[in-house]
Structure formats: C-alpha cells, structure tokens
XYZ file of C-alpha atoms in Angstrom:
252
model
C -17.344 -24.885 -18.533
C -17.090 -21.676 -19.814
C -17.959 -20.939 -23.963
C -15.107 -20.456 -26.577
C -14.500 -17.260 -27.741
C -12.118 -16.197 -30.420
C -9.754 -13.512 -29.805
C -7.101 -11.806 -31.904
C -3.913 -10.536 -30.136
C -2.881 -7.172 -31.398
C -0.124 -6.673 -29.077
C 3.592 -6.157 -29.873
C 5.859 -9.816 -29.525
C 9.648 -8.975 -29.003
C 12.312 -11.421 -27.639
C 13.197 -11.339 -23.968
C 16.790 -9.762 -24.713
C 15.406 -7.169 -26.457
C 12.709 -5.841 -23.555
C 15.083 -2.501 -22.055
C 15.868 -2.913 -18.241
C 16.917 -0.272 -15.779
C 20.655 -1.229 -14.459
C 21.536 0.563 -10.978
C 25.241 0.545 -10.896
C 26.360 2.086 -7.460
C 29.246 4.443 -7.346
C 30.050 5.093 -3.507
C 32.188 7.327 -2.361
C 33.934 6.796 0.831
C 36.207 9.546 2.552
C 39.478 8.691 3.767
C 41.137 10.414 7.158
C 45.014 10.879 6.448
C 47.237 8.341 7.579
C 44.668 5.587 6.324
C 44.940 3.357 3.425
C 42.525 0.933 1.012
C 44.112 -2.006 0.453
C 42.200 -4.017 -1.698
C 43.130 -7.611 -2.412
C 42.578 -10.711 -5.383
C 41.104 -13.099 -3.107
C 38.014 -12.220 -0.209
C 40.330 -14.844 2.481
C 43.264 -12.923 2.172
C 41.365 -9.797 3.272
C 39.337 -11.861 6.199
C 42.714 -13.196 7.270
C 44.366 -9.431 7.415
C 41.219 -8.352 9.603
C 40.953 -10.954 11.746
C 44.878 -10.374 12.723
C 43.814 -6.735 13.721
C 47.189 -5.110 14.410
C 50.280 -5.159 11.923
C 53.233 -4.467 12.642
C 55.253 -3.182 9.248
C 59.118 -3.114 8.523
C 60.365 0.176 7.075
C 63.989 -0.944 6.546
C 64.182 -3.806 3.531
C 67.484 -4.876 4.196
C 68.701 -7.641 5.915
C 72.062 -6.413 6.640
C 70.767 -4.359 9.548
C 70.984 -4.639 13.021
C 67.924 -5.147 14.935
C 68.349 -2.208 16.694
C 68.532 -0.155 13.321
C 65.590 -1.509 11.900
C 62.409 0.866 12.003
C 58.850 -0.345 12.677
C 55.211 0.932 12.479
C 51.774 -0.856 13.856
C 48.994 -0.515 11.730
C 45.233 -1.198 12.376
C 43.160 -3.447 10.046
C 39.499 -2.825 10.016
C 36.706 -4.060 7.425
C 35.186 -1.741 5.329
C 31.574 -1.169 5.698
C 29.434 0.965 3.312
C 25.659 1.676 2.224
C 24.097 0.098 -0.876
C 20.960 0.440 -2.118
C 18.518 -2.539 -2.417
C 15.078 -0.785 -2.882
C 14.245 1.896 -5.195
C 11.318 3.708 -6.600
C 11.283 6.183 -9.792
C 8.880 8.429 -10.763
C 9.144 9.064 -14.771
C 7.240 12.041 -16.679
C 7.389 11.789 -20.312
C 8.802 15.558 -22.016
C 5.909 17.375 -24.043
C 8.729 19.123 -25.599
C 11.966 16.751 -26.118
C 13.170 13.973 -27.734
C 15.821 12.208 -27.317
C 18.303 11.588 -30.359
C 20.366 7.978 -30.719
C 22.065 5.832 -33.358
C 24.384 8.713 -33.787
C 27.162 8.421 -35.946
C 30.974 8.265 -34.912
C 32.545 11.261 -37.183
C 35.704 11.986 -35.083
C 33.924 15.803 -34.373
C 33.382 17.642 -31.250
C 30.623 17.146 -29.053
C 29.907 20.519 -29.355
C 30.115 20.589 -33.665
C 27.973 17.692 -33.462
C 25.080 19.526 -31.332
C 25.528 22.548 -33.427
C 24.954 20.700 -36.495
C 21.813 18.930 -34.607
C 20.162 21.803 -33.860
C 20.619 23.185 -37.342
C 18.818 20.769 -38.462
C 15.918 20.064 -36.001
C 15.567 24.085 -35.830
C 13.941 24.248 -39.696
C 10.514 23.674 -39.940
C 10.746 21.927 -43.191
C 12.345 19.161 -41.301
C 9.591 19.027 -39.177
C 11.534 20.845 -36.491
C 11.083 23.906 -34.618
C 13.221 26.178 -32.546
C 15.768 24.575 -30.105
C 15.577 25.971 -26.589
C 18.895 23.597 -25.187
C 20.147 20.686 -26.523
C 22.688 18.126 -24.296
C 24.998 15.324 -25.027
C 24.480 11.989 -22.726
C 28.330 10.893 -21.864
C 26.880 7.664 -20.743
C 24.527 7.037 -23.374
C 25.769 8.707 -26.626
C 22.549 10.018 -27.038
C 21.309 13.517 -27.491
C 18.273 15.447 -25.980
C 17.065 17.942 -27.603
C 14.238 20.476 -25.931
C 12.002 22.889 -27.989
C 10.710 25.962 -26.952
C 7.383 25.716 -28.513
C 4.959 22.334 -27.795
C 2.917 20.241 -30.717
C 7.117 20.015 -32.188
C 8.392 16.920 -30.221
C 5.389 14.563 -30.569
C 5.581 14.463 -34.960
C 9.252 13.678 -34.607
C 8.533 10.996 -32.243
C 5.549 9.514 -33.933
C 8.090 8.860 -37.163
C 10.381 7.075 -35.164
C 13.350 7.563 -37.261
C 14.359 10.935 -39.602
C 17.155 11.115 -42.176
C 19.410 13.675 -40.834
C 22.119 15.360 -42.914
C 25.585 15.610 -41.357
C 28.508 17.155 -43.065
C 28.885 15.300 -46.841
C 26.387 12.137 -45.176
C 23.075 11.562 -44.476
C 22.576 9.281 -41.357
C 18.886 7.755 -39.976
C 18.827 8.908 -36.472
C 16.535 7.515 -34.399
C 13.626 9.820 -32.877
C 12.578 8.382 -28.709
C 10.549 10.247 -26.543
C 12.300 12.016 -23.667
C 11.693 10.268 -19.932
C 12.915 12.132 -17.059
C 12.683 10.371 -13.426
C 12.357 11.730 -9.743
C 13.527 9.128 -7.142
C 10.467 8.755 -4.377
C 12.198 6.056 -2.789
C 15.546 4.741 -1.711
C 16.301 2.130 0.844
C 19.847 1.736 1.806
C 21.419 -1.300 3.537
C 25.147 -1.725 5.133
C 27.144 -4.042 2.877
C 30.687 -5.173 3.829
C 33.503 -4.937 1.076
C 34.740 -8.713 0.759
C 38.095 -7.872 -0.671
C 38.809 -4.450 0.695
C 40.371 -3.699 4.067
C 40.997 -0.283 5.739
C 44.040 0.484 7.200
C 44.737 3.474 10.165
C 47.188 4.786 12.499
C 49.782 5.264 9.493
C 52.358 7.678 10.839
C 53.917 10.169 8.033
C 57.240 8.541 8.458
C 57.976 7.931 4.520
C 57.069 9.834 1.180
C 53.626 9.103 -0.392
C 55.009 6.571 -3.042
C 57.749 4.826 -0.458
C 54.933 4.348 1.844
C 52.484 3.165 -0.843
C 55.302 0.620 -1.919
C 56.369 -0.441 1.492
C 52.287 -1.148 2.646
C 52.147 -3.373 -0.612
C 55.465 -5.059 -0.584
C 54.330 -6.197 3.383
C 50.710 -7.345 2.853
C 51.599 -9.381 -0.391
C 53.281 -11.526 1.818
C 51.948 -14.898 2.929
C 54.550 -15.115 5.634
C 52.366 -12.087 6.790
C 49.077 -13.001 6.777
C 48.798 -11.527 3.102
C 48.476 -12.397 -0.840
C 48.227 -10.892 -4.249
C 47.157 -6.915 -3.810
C 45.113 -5.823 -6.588
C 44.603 -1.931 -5.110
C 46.369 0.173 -2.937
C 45.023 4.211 -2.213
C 47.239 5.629 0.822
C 45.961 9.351 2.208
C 49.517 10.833 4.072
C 48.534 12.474 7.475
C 47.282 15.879 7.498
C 45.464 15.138 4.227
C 42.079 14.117 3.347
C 40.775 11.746 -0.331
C 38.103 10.336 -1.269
C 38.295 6.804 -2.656
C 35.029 5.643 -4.978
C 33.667 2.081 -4.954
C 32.396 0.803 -8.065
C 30.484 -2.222 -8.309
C 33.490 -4.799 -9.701
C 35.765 -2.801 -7.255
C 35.045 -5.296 -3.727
C-alpha cells in the first residue's frame, strides 16, 4: 500500500459551462453553372424522393384552359448535392507580445470607427498604462477589439490587471483586458458530405424571366402529386450566368 500524503490543490475550479470551446462553423461555398438551380426542401424524404425520380418534366403554362398542344414543357435533371466538410483540424496558436484584445464593450449607438478612435486615445497615454497604438481592429464576429502596440513590455501590464476602467464619452465602462491568440491551421482533413435536404437541379433552358422561372420551379416541386413537398429555398442561376450559393451549417 502506498503512504498518505497530504496535498493542497492550488488550481483554478470553474463550472463545465464556463470552460471556452472552439466552435468550427463551416461556410461552403458552392458555384453554380447557369441554367441550374438549389432547391432546398423542409423534409430530407422529399429531397430523396425528387433524386431518386431523376428527370422532371415541368409545365410552363398554369392554366388549364389550354390545349395540349399549347401547353409548353421543360425536363429537368435532379442530382444530390455533394460537398467537402471538414472533420479533422489542427491549430497552431502564438500568444501576441504586443496586443491585447479588448471585450465587454459597451453598446453606445457610435461608429465602429469613433469607438476605436476613442480606444486608442485612451490606451495611447502612458498614465493609463498604455503606450503608442501601432493598429487597432474591430472583431464583427466577436465585438471585441485588438489593439497592437508598437513598443513591447506595454501589452503584458494591461493583461496582468485583467480589467481597466476606461473612459468613454460622459461614462466610464470596465473593459476587460485578454491576451491576444492568433492561430495558423497545420492541419485540415476534409470529407465528402451529402446535403440531406438540398437537391441540384440542371439542364434549365432560359425560356422564362429569372423570377417567373424561380416561381414556376417552386410552384412544381411543392407538389406531392409530383414527387414534391414544402420548399424552404430556392436559388436559380439563368443560362449564360454564373452564382455562387453558400452553405451554412443549419442550411441542409
């Protein structure tokens, strides 16, 4: 048996929601030929159904009053839609000798660009513990702010306090002081994944305007009779034209 021995945990205890996780959320971008279209629909067996049926053939004329012989038809191609995800990635992070990174901002209704300005005022004065400001850049996704000095021995003080009264216009605001991590990727593995709820359509001939033709592809894969059911996204490309439509992760 081995002796008891006292020991005295020093270490930081935090709750499991609070530990900070890195959240890959892919945005793919897939180009579309003209006379294609992304029809994406509610339910994954609608869209199985549509592929499996291969080859649609689509009424141009809605009413019933015509002749057979007046009525004008196009054949489509169904196809699945097939793209690259990632499912293995490696980062490389280096921590910034000479930025920090700026959150807990406050919402004044400013500019971005009033806001940095009145950042760097602040963080440029030495009595604030600051120094001079070499760039400075607002996060869109974050809210945050990085800030970059042109000297070193500024960022690490700053950081060290944690947090730093700031004064903003009539208000003083505690800002909160992080170090500054900045990531190389070193590897990515990609794999094919299939869309569930998306199918690709081809061979659409540039018989109608952009918005008839949009309507007309929606009204005839919504339905049931046809193979179809509730469309929640249609993107139509005419011929002779090129787009790009952009997968998100809720998109399917």
């Amino acid at each position: 048996a081995l002796p008891e021995k006292k020991m005295v945990f020093k270490g930081l205890v935090t709750n499991k929601e609070d530990v900070n996780k890195l959240m890959l959320t892919p945005v793919v971008r897939y180009p579309l030929q003209g006379g294609s279209a992304l029809i994406t629909f509610e339910k994954a067996e609608v869209a199985q159904r549509i592929i499996e049926m291969k080859e649609h053939v689509v009424e141009l004329s809605c009413g019933e009053e015509l002749e057979e012989l007046e009525r004008c038809r196009m054949r489509v191609r169904a196809a699945p839609v097939d793209i690259l995800l990632p499912f293995a990635l490696e980062i490389r992070l280096a921590r910034s000798s000479r930025s920090i990174l700026v959150s807990d901002l406050p919402s004044l209704g400013i500019p971005e660009e009033a806001l940095l300005d009145k950042l760097e005022l602040f963080f440029s004065k030495t009595k604030n513990g600051g120094g001079e400001v070499e760039s400075r850049e607002f996060l869109d996704d974050s809210g945050q702010v990085v800030l970059t000095f042109a000297q070193d021995g500024v960022a690490e003080p700053l950081i060290a306090k944690g947090h730093i009264q700031v004064l903003i216009g009539k208000g003083k605001y505690e800002l909160k002081i992080s170090p500054c991590m900045s990531g190389d990727i070193t590897n990515l593995q990609l794999q094919p994944s299939r869309c569930p709820r998306t199918v690709l359509l081809s061979g659409i001939p540039d018989v109608l305007g952009e918005e008839t033709m949009r309507d007309t592809l929606e009204i005839h894969f919504q339905k049931s009779s046809q193979g179809g059911g509730e469309v929640d996204a249609l993107a139509y490309v005419p011929a002779g034209r090129q787009g790009v439509a952009v997968f998100t992760e809720d998109a399917g």
